[in-house]
Amino acid sequence: MMRAQFPHIDKVSIRPFVLRSQLYSSVVDRTQVDRELESLRRTKVLRIFKLNTGQDDHAIMFLDDYLNQIERAVKRMEEKNVHDLEVFEWFKIHVIDTRLEPNISHQDLCSLLSLGGKVKDNQISVLINGGVIIRQLIDPSMYWFAIPNVGSMLKGLSQGRKELLSLLSRRRYKEMLLASLEKKRLRLSPLDMRFHLRDLIGSGHLKTIKTPTGLVVRISKE
Amino acid sequence: MWKEIEKRESGRVRPRSFANRVKSSRVASLQLSNHKDIVSPHKGSVNSLQVDLTEGRYLLSGASDASAAVYDVQQPQKLEGGGLIAKHKPIFVIDKQHEHRHKYAISSAIWYPIDTGLFVTGSYDHYIKVWDTNSTQAVMNFKMPGKVYSTSMSSLATSHMLIAAGTEDVQVRLCDIASGAFAHTLSGHRDGVMTVQWSNSSEYVLVTGGCDGAIRFWDIRRAGCFRVLDQSHSQLGRRPPLLERSAMTKVFVSCVVTCICILGSTSRSSSGGQNMSKATAVSRKSSHGNGAKHSGSNRISAKGSIKHRLHPGMLSSQDRATAHYGAVTGLKISEDGMYLFSAGSDSRLRLWDIESGCNTLVNFETVRLQTNKPIQLSVSEDSALVFVPCMTVVKAFDFWSGKTYFTFRGHYEYVNCCCYSALDQELYTGGNDRQILVWSPFISYEADEGTTRNEDSWSD
């Protein structure tokens, strides 16, 4: 039921992904959302990634889209003449299929990649440069899985959130009609307004209230 | 109401379900009490509240100004407002003038579970004191290596009298009242321990939640913890799916701990889509005698060459699974001992199935939770509702669907602790605004005008 939410992001070089909070805002029963996500994840239709923008963000992407994205990253690196690109192949075949969680430990990674061939440390750096895995800050031997080239989107995400929240908080009563809000464009974010709205409503920073003239979006106080 | 009683009389409704219906209708009408008030003598924020377990009559509170007080919540000291409002003043207060006082804030105050003759307070001045209630003297003092965040005593214990203390040190210490010394320490956490709770089903099982985000289960008769909860291990639904046991699980001696072998097989199978290579790693691990958990992060064979050999019980210290992305700030086991409710500073509330060690993915809608102090959660007696202090309100969530049923707004500042008394269906909450508020089922006063004057505390 969540597959209907495929955002039309006609942006550069990245495949669509959905944030978890957006799913929460669209579907009423949050527990159901969690459970369906879990079962889809186990059947390998989706992948979930943890993002580092604020508290508890997860990005959800269809598996084919993710593989496409990796392909593009590989091509870009080929253009820059980086060697050892077969690491990406091994990564795709061995690691993605077997590890379904958003993170992986160093040992795990090495042992799985070595199923494809001999693995060296600089090959892992190649993976990090390509953007497929990221070191965790808290724990130096664990890595998060990541989406390549997602950096600009993440920046746009956090700046867009801030901008939207400041837009509403500057108003006298901290609220605005949904219809007029949707027409505005955000200066700093390449993602469109509806994306941010759904995300903030789902994470609880904004709430919608029914009024006789339509829906009103207000900043929630707790 | 009378129809219900008539049905029970004629036997159409069973006595138990009649009682449950009355109780749940009372809980559904909880609001700020209009007939009961607790006069709080504290000059600092109230950090901990507990109603005693034997009679449900005395409420013990601990506050940040190093004061502790006991109130009788069933008998008021004074009746005001024409006999309608009962004011409960503290029976005694231990404050800064007391000779055995704590020096800094009291973070946790609990009753001795067997009777109300003793209570235990733990404070940020690194001491845990055991007090005699009748003479209001501190009879025992335990010095801890760091600020005490939380203390707990087992209500089921018949063979031990241990106080489990969670401090900002990484080790959990067990203090023995009978001998006055430390029994032993449990290590495995990698940062301070914010909450400790004894299990409701076994007197030897302790659950601790730490600032590193891990929730560990310890059997105090063995070294090392036997389970670490991992938030990525989840099951859909209340019970784990029934699957064949694998041949590698070992059955352990202690009676309670037989649930671990179910854990051993279901944690492998409930993480359904996992690969076979993982299963062999897990089975190799279970042959080490620990038998407990899940997977991947515990690469004993690979690390064997690097680390020196560890005692098999300590293998769990390698396990770095986290239950929350931040610190674990509150833990509560449900009354039937099967589910564990945990609150974290990542503003998530999670419900865990204790037997399988998996996250039942119930989503509780919360925006923010307090992050720097441990908070005290409470469950209603038939485990249908859980009361969680979220910033300045207390929310009651339905256990299974995660919906917010009630929101109790009354405090002026953050709420730190809440305690539900199952006997009277009342909720007591304490917060940073130094108040203890009582939330009780709604009683309307219009019809009662003539009779209140004739009532005294003997009539019911």
XYZ file of C-alpha atoms in Angstrom:
682
model
C 0.000 0.000 0.000
C 2.869 2.308 0.345
C 4.004 1.803 -3.184
C 1.686 4.497 -4.349
C 3.986 7.079 -2.826
C 6.534 7.498 -5.538
C 7.595 11.111 -5.489
C 8.164 12.775 -8.795
C 11.455 14.347 -8.078
C 12.698 15.494 -11.405
C 16.053 16.332 -10.039
C 19.573 15.684 -11.058
C 21.165 12.313 -10.944
C 19.313 10.673 -8.156
C 16.546 8.198 -7.976
C 13.468 8.839 -5.909
C 13.439 7.877 -2.297
C 10.916 8.284 0.451
C 11.445 9.285 4.041
C 9.894 7.271 6.785
C 8.153 10.262 8.265
C 6.381 10.808 4.982
C 4.910 7.362 5.201
C 3.711 8.069 8.699
C 1.891 11.137 7.537
C 0.179 9.369 4.698
C -0.985 6.235 6.448
C -3.022 6.465 9.604
C -1.785 3.449 11.515
C 1.896 3.804 12.229
C 2.404 0.346 13.589
C 1.081 -1.061 10.358
C 3.580 1.067 8.453
C 6.434 -0.267 10.507
C 5.374 -3.831 10.082
C 4.842 -3.609 6.372
C 8.186 -1.925 5.918
C 9.779 -4.708 7.860
C 8.209 -7.425 5.794
C 9.023 -5.678 2.535
C 12.564 -5.264 3.712
C 12.846 -8.916 4.443
C 11.580 -9.875 1.057
C 14.217 -7.579 -0.380
C 11.931 -5.263 -2.203
C 13.136 -2.198 -0.359
C 16.201 -1.048 1.423
C 16.278 1.255 4.396
C 19.122 3.649 5.036
C 19.764 5.716 8.078
C 20.391 9.346 7.328
C 22.383 11.708 9.426
C 20.075 14.672 9.184
C 18.651 14.954 12.641
C 17.012 12.559 14.858
C 15.726 9.409 13.421
C 15.499 9.728 9.690
C 15.380 6.767 7.476
C 15.266 6.824 3.737
C 13.508 4.054 1.929
C 14.348 3.126 -1.594
C 13.321 0.377 -3.919
C 16.039 -2.109 -4.511
C 16.170 -1.665 -8.262
C 16.525 2.046 -7.863
C 19.388 1.524 -5.497
C 21.176 -0.746 -7.871
C 20.674 1.792 -10.613
C 22.154 4.453 -8.472
C 25.203 2.347 -7.789
C 25.614 1.771 -11.501
C 25.671 5.459 -12.108
C 28.195 6.027 -9.380
C 30.428 3.367 -10.839
C 30.254 4.941 -14.255
C 31.174 8.290 -12.870
C 34.160 6.870 -11.166
C 35.260 5.089 -14.268
C 35.370 8.395 -15.986
C 37.757 9.607 -13.370
C 39.935 6.604 -14.016
C 39.777 5.030 -10.658
C 40.863 1.437 -10.580
C 39.635 -1.520 -8.619
C 36.092 -1.107 -9.657
C 35.306 -4.762 -9.337
C 34.784 -4.053 -5.650
C 31.441 -2.608 -6.577
C 30.498 -5.792 -8.304
C 31.356 -7.892 -5.316
C 29.553 -5.430 -3.136
C 26.461 -5.741 -5.184
C 26.456 -9.457 -5.387
C 27.487 -10.466 -1.938
C 26.849 -7.727 0.510
C 23.585 -6.204 -0.563
C 21.804 -9.453 -0.909
C 22.780 -10.820 2.412
C 22.909 -7.889 4.751
C 19.543 -6.323 5.181
C 20.246 -3.955 8.055
C 21.327 -0.376 7.536
C 24.747 -0.995 9.024
C 27.549 -3.475 8.775
C 30.759 -4.081 10.656
C 34.227 -4.010 9.230
C 34.876 -7.692 9.663
C 31.634 -8.584 8.068
C 32.328 -6.389 5.115
C 35.778 -7.832 4.527
C 34.691 -11.386 4.824
C 31.797 -10.932 2.476
C 33.764 -9.037 -0.106
C 36.468 -11.646 -0.021
C 33.956 -14.136 -1.293
C 34.382 -12.333 -4.562
C 38.117 -11.985 -4.517
C 40.971 -10.746 -2.408
C 40.051 -7.521 -0.670
C 42.431 -4.744 0.252
C 42.002 -1.717 2.420
C 42.219 0.784 -0.386
C 39.389 -0.977 -2.084
C 37.258 -0.165 0.895
C 38.316 3.441 0.493
C 37.104 3.213 -3.052
C 33.753 2.100 -1.756
C 33.657 4.994 0.648
C 34.608 7.432 -2.088
C 31.890 6.069 -4.218
C 29.494 6.827 -1.461
C 28.113 3.397 -0.875
C 29.254 3.003 2.707
C 30.037 5.602 5.330
C 31.975 5.288 8.543
C 29.983 5.582 11.708
C 31.130 8.319 13.999
C 30.448 6.590 17.262
C 31.987 3.288 16.517
C 34.999 3.213 14.224
C 34.577 -0.325 13.062
C 31.030 -0.074 11.826
C 29.745 1.374 8.595
C 26.387 2.653 7.522
C 25.069 1.861 4.097
C 24.419 4.963 2.070
C 23.034 6.139 -1.207
C 25.683 7.498 -3.540
C 25.454 11.175 -4.442
C 22.782 11.863 -1.968
C 24.719 14.696 -0.332
C 23.057 17.560 -2.123
C 19.652 16.119 -1.412
C 20.381 15.800 2.266
C 21.586 19.330 2.470
C 18.487 20.445 0.667
C 16.391 18.372 3.036
C 17.683 19.901 6.224
C 17.762 23.417 4.881
C 14.328 23.104 3.430
C 12.989 21.898 6.750
C 14.493 24.820 8.564
C 13.202 27.237 6.027
C 9.692 25.901 6.155
C 9.613 25.933 9.938
C 10.961 29.458 10.092
C 8.432 30.560 7.504
C 5.617 29.374 9.678
C 7.075 30.545 12.955
C 7.476 34.076 11.682
C 3.788 34.411 11.139
C 1.701 35.800 13.918
C -0.275 32.731 14.728
C 2.268 30.222 13.493
C -0.069 28.748 10.939
C -0.965 28.998 7.301
C -3.502 27.558 4.885
C -2.271 24.444 3.199
C -3.298 25.603 -0.236
C -1.272 28.783 -0.157
C 1.638 27.037 1.507
C 1.879 24.540 -1.304
C 2.164 27.277 -3.851
C 5.231 28.754 -2.264
C 8.634 27.702 -3.425
C 11.536 27.057 -1.159
C 14.618 28.980 -1.904
C 17.248 26.684 -0.578
C 16.011 23.242 -1.318
C 15.759 21.422 -4.632
C 13.040 19.197 -3.238
C 9.539 20.437 -3.591
C 7.279 21.780 -0.915
C 5.019 18.789 -0.669
C 7.971 16.564 0.143
C 8.927 18.731 3.086
C 5.377 19.140 4.256
C 4.741 15.444 4.380
C 8.006 14.868 6.132
C 7.397 17.460 8.835
C 3.823 16.399 9.407
C 4.873 12.794 9.774
C 7.583 13.582 12.244
C 5.234 15.649 14.339
C 6.664 19.120 13.979
C 3.620 20.357 12.127
C 0.033 19.405 12.425
C -2.944 19.915 10.189
C -6.248 21.199 11.404
C -9.525 21.135 9.546
C -11.192 24.483 9.197
C -14.181 25.560 7.146
C -11.870 27.078 4.558
C -9.660 24.072 4.168
C -6.702 22.538 5.922
C -4.470 24.727 7.997
C -0.893 23.804 8.851
C 0.368 24.842 12.246
C 3.551 24.364 14.224
C 2.866 21.928 17.048
C 4.021 22.945 20.444
C 5.242 19.836 22.189
C -23.759 0.487 37.164
C -26.641 -1.241 38.867
C -27.332 -3.337 35.835
C -23.783 -4.575 35.925
C -24.090 -5.553 39.551
C -27.305 -7.348 38.822
C -25.673 -9.248 36.013
C -22.896 -10.304 38.268
C -25.374 -11.398 40.901
C -27.227 -13.564 38.490
C -24.015 -14.994 37.179
C -24.174 -13.682 33.652
C -20.929 -11.802 34.122
C -17.991 -13.449 35.802
C -16.670 -11.693 38.915
C -13.253 -11.150 37.395
C -14.532 -9.561 34.254
C -16.921 -7.419 36.257
C -14.017 -6.121 38.292
C -11.993 -5.512 35.160
C -14.778 -3.608 33.515
C -15.180 -1.340 36.484
C -11.466 -0.758 36.641
C -11.077 0.040 32.989
C -13.993 2.418 33.021
C -12.404 4.192 35.924
C -9.083 4.391 34.140
C -10.790 5.794 31.086
C -12.081 8.710 33.083
C -8.793 9.696 34.714
C -8.333 13.408 35.092
C -6.725 15.851 37.466
C -8.220 14.963 40.758
C -10.841 17.290 42.124
C -10.986 15.660 45.497
C -7.431 14.747 46.364
C -4.345 16.847 46.661
C -0.838 16.059 47.778
C 0.987 18.883 49.473
C 4.551 18.595 48.379
C 7.248 19.937 50.709
C 9.965 19.623 48.108
C 12.000 22.582 47.005
C 13.480 20.817 44.052
C 12.118 18.807 41.165
C 10.511 15.523 42.070
C 12.600 12.742 40.579
C 11.058 9.553 41.749
C 7.729 8.322 43.050
C 6.724 4.932 44.268
C 3.674 3.544 45.964
C 4.526 0.734 48.335
C 3.979 -2.748 47.076
C 2.460 -4.311 50.155
C -0.542 -2.149 50.922
C -0.599 0.432 48.190
C -1.041 3.062 50.813
C 2.184 5.007 51.188
C 3.761 7.079 48.473
C 7.480 7.719 48.637
C 8.962 10.611 46.731
C 12.541 11.701 46.171
C 13.507 15.145 44.986
C 16.415 17.170 43.710
C 16.890 19.114 46.909
C 17.986 15.909 48.649
C 14.635 15.570 50.341
C 12.485 12.474 50.529
C 8.966 12.329 51.870
C 6.307 9.737 52.541
C 2.594 10.420 52.148
C -0.430 8.379 53.082
C -2.552 8.469 49.973
C -5.584 6.818 51.407
C -6.084 8.760 54.626
C -5.923 12.503 54.344
C -4.554 14.647 57.106
C -6.998 17.421 56.540
C -10.237 17.938 54.719
C -10.853 21.280 53.155
C -13.462 22.866 50.981
C -16.373 21.712 53.040
C -15.033 18.207 53.403
C -14.702 17.690 49.696
C -11.008 18.080 49.113
C -8.578 15.845 50.923
C -5.156 17.273 51.541
C -2.420 14.766 52.016
C 0.551 16.167 53.847
C 3.725 14.193 54.187
C 3.970 11.923 57.183
C 7.623 12.731 57.478
C 10.196 14.533 55.421
C 13.902 13.911 55.264
C 15.445 17.159 54.253
C 18.715 18.976 54.424
C 18.547 19.454 58.175
C 18.544 15.759 58.810
C 21.789 14.370 60.165
C 21.975 11.517 57.676
C 20.881 13.508 54.698
C 22.127 13.179 51.162
C 24.234 16.029 49.921
C 22.950 16.318 46.395
C 19.843 15.371 44.516
C 18.049 12.115 45.174
C 17.519 10.407 41.860
C 15.633 7.359 43.011
C 13.690 6.355 46.104
C 12.174 2.904 46.408
C 10.461 0.918 49.102
C 11.779 -2.338 50.411
C 9.432 -4.697 48.564
C 8.563 -6.935 51.511
C 7.234 -4.334 53.924
C 7.309 -0.632 54.451
C 9.791 -0.719 57.275
C 12.704 0.147 55.030
C 13.279 2.273 52.030
C 16.300 2.905 49.860
C 17.397 6.173 48.302
C 20.073 6.693 45.699
C 21.551 10.068 45.081
C 23.936 12.045 42.925
C 26.323 12.288 45.867
C 27.451 8.719 45.042
C 25.712 7.177 48.051
C 22.868 4.742 48.445
C 21.276 4.909 51.867
C 18.928 2.425 53.450
C 16.543 4.062 55.871
C 14.398 2.710 58.671
C 10.945 4.209 58.207
C 9.793 4.263 61.798
C 12.820 5.930 63.258
C 13.736 7.841 60.098
C 17.393 7.002 60.428
C 19.772 5.835 57.789
C 20.910 2.404 58.786
C 23.203 1.584 55.899
C 25.367 3.432 53.454
C 26.830 2.146 50.199
C 29.379 4.208 48.357
C 29.199 3.996 44.583
C 31.843 4.978 42.074
C 29.656 7.540 40.373
C 26.351 9.375 40.508
C 23.548 6.957 41.161
C 20.951 7.177 38.429
C 18.654 4.409 39.429
C 18.119 1.717 42.035
C 15.821 -1.241 42.112
C 14.943 -4.165 44.311
C 13.282 -7.339 43.203
C 9.724 -7.753 44.381
C 9.891 -11.498 43.862
C 13.050 -12.137 45.788
C 12.943 -14.811 48.430
C 16.568 -15.777 48.540
C 18.333 -12.485 48.185
C 18.016 -8.894 49.287
C 20.022 -7.179 46.621
C 19.732 -3.605 45.512
C 20.726 -3.174 41.899
C 22.228 0.229 41.263
C 22.843 1.918 37.942
C 25.402 4.694 38.050
C 27.391 6.776 35.636
C 30.088 4.128 35.909
C 29.845 1.347 33.344
C 29.364 -1.391 35.886
C 26.103 -2.295 37.527
C 26.622 -2.970 41.187
C 24.564 -5.204 43.400
C 24.457 -4.203 47.062
C 23.380 -6.661 49.683
C 21.363 -5.361 52.613
C 21.810 -8.520 54.615
C 25.564 -8.294 54.714
C 26.119 -4.611 54.107
C 28.605 -5.199 51.317
C 28.601 -5.391 47.553
C 27.597 -8.740 46.159
C 29.042 -8.431 42.715
C 29.278 -6.188 39.724
C 28.001 -6.761 36.245
C 30.060 -5.376 33.422
C 29.192 -5.163 29.832
C 27.799 -1.734 29.290
C 30.015 0.761 27.598
C 28.684 3.905 29.187
C 26.747 4.803 32.318
C 23.674 2.829 33.248
C 20.537 4.910 33.446
C 17.853 2.467 34.475
C 17.678 -0.908 36.156
C 14.653 -3.120 36.629
C 14.262 -6.561 38.070
C 12.262 -9.045 36.081
C 8.711 -9.855 37.052
C 9.113 -13.489 36.284
C 12.366 -14.445 37.913
C 14.126 -13.251 41.018
C 17.527 -13.606 39.403
C 17.023 -11.717 36.176
C 17.880 -8.050 35.941
C 17.361 -5.724 32.988
C 19.499 -2.636 32.585
C 19.438 0.181 30.107
C 22.519 2.271 29.496
C 23.612 5.568 28.068
C 25.182 3.659 25.203
C 21.723 2.704 24.036
C 21.944 -0.975 24.903
C 19.467 -2.964 26.958
C 20.999 -5.958 28.596
C 19.505 -8.867 30.459
C 21.592 -10.333 33.265
C 21.227 -13.480 35.262
C 22.983 -12.553 38.469
C 24.083 -16.048 39.157
C 26.350 -15.995 36.107
C 28.950 -13.655 34.742
C 28.028 -11.560 31.768
C 24.670 -10.764 30.355
C 22.682 -13.316 28.510
C 20.932 -11.091 26.107
C 21.324 -7.745 24.451
C 18.313 -6.322 22.689
C 18.925 -5.206 19.159
C 16.498 -2.859 17.542
C 16.971 -4.310 14.115
C 15.705 -7.649 15.317
C 12.063 -7.439 15.028
C 9.067 -9.595 14.859
C 5.712 -8.813 13.437
C 3.024 -9.306 15.952
C 2.802 -10.269 19.545
C 4.352 -13.646 19.565
C 7.299 -14.893 17.610
C 6.382 -17.372 14.901
C 6.632 -20.959 15.996
C 9.477 -22.645 14.186
C 11.495 -25.804 14.538
C 14.317 -25.684 16.999
C 17.691 -26.122 15.462
C 19.879 -28.881 16.779
C 22.538 -26.507 17.993
C 20.648 -24.906 20.816
C 21.665 -25.985 24.264
C 19.305 -26.070 27.157
C 20.628 -24.381 30.248
C 20.278 -25.445 33.812
C 18.385 -22.652 35.426
C 14.670 -23.003 35.115
C 13.914 -19.488 34.047
C 16.519 -19.394 31.452
C 14.906 -22.067 29.281
C 13.388 -19.188 27.426
C 16.818 -18.471 25.999
C 16.839 -21.542 23.814
C 13.608 -20.430 22.263
C 15.400 -17.177 21.763
C 18.277 -18.977 20.155
C 16.127 -20.505 17.475
C 13.597 -17.796 16.980
C 16.063 -14.976 16.754
C 17.659 -16.802 13.922
C 14.446 -17.553 12.200
C 12.546 -14.416 12.923
C 15.174 -12.466 11.092
C 13.697 -14.328 8.205
C 15.453 -13.224 5.105
C 18.926 -13.736 6.493
C 21.418 -15.809 4.691
C 22.655 -19.238 5.603
C 26.162 -17.976 6.182
C 24.881 -16.064 9.107
C 23.238 -19.099 10.584
C 26.489 -21.008 10.677
C 28.175 -18.136 12.464
C 25.420 -18.089 14.998
C 25.509 -21.786 15.612
C 29.239 -21.636 16.127
C 28.656 -19.004 18.726
C 25.980 -20.870 20.557
C 28.303 -23.773 21.006
C 30.407 -21.524 23.150
C 27.941 -21.944 25.899
C 26.379 -18.585 25.815
C 23.600 -19.517 23.520
C 22.052 -16.179 23.556
C 21.508 -13.950 20.688
C 21.734 -12.972 17.305
C 24.282 -12.537 14.855
C 26.687 -10.821 12.790
C 28.236 -8.401 15.184
C 29.722 -11.126 17.293
C 32.497 -12.522 15.186
C 34.207 -14.684 17.721
C 36.106 -16.838 15.294
C 37.563 -13.917 13.386
C 38.555 -12.098 16.490
C 39.980 -15.106 18.219
C 43.444 -14.413 16.984
C 43.363 -10.791 18.041
C 41.841 -10.943 21.482
C 42.956 -13.196 24.265
C 40.543 -15.832 25.270
C 37.633 -14.490 27.239
C 35.517 -16.334 29.681
C 32.519 -17.631 27.742
C 30.179 -15.626 29.882
C 31.883 -12.420 28.872
C 31.413 -12.888 25.164
C 28.459 -10.599 25.292
C 30.672 -7.643 25.998
C 31.720 -7.829 22.364
C 28.170 -7.408 21.339
C 27.486 -3.861 20.367
C 23.865 -3.999 19.478
C 21.869 -0.998 20.498
C 18.259 -0.864 21.394
C 17.985 2.843 20.875
C 19.995 5.344 18.928
C 20.588 7.440 22.012
C 20.578 6.605 25.707
C 17.928 4.394 27.228
C 16.096 6.602 29.685
C 13.265 4.442 30.951
C 12.453 0.762 31.273
C 9.337 -0.989 32.466
C 8.416 -4.636 32.374
C 4.738 -5.400 31.931
C 2.875 -7.018 34.780
C 2.842 -10.432 33.202
C 6.590 -10.313 32.723
C 6.440 -10.987 29.005
C 7.010 -7.598 27.460
C 9.469 -4.846 28.088
C 8.779 -1.263 27.350
C 11.718 1.057 26.807
C 12.056 4.774 26.253
C 15.130 6.312 24.715
C 16.617 9.729 24.252
C 16.112 9.313 20.513
C 12.467 9.995 21.408
C 11.406 6.521 20.527
C 9.404 4.144 22.657
C 9.835 0.511 21.860
C 8.051 -2.587 22.979
C 10.130 -5.758 23.207
C 9.037 -9.307 23.530
C 11.224 -10.646 26.325
C 11.133 -14.270 25.338
C 12.332 -13.756 21.834
C 14.287 -10.585 22.414
C 12.751 -8.927 19.404
C 11.327 -5.559 18.792
C 7.603 -5.854 18.184
C 7.321 -2.968 15.802
C 4.607 -1.070 17.614
C 4.963 2.572 16.866
C 4.182 4.941 19.696
C 3.651 8.436 18.453
C 5.957 10.695 20.362
C 7.614 13.847 19.307
C 9.997 14.475 22.113
C 11.053 12.872 25.338
C 13.270 14.213 28.037
C 16.830 13.222 27.350
C 19.096 14.022 30.234
C 17.348 12.365 33.173
C 15.981 8.892 33.590
C 12.190 8.939 33.464
C 9.912 6.585 35.272
C 7.221 4.840 33.256
C 4.230 2.995 34.539
C 1.847 0.354 33.230
C -1.744 -0.241 34.203
C -2.480 -3.534 35.841
C -3.869 -5.508 32.958
C -1.111 -4.110 30.765
C -3.462 -2.286 28.511
C -2.077 1.174 28.987
C 1.342 2.533 29.522
C 1.890 5.957 31.024
C 4.863 7.862 29.714
C 6.021 11.313 30.772
C 6.717 13.259 27.568
C 8.104 16.697 28.329
C 5.334 18.529 30.174
C 2.512 16.053 29.697
C 1.939 12.450 30.574
C 0.588 10.385 27.737
C -1.212 7.122 28.077
C -0.576 4.844 25.112
C -2.367 1.721 24.228
C 0.076 -1.104 24.603
C -0.589 -2.837 21.321
C -1.618 -0.252 18.824
C 0.529 2.570 20.039
C -2.209 5.136 19.857
C -2.319 7.921 22.360
C -5.407 7.405 24.408
C -5.120 10.172 26.951
C -2.932 13.148 27.484
C -2.627 14.456 30.988
C -1.728 18.080 30.986
C -1.251 19.706 34.327
C 2.371 20.234 35.118
C 4.048 23.512 34.458
C 7.405 22.016 33.631
C 8.863 18.689 32.592
C 7.384 15.587 34.153
C 9.969 13.171 35.512
C 8.109 10.285 37.007
C 4.719 8.716 37.161
C 3.361 5.932 39.274
C 0.100 4.127 38.739
C -1.616 2.640 41.751
C -3.617 -0.354 40.675
C -5.654 -0.511 43.853
C -7.354 2.832 43.487
C -6.765 3.354 39.768
C -4.956 6.565 40.459
C -1.945 8.036 38.785
C 0.640 10.121 40.630
C 3.024 12.258 38.639
C 5.937 14.376 39.755
C 7.819 16.954 37.786
C 10.345 19.710 37.697
C 7.790 22.177 39.002
C 8.121 20.480 42.428
C 4.517 19.336 42.406
C 3.069 15.891 42.793
C -0.235 15.744 40.986
C -2.908 13.153 41.516
C -5.050 11.975 38.600
C -8.078 10.034 39.658
C -11.322 8.820 38.098
C -13.844 11.531 37.808
C -16.335 11.881 40.653
C -19.075 14.386 40.294
C -20.220 16.194 43.334
C -23.661 17.511 42.489
C -25.697 14.772 44.089
C -23.635 14.505 47.218
C -24.382 17.697 49.006
C -26.302 16.390 51.976
C -24.349 13.288 52.767
C -20.791 14.598 52.929
C -21.236 16.235 56.242
C -22.266 13.027 57.845
C -19.344 11.113 56.477
C -16.141 10.664 58.297
C -13.221 8.501 57.413
C -14.882 5.363 58.728
C -17.806 5.298 56.374
C -17.352 4.024 52.842
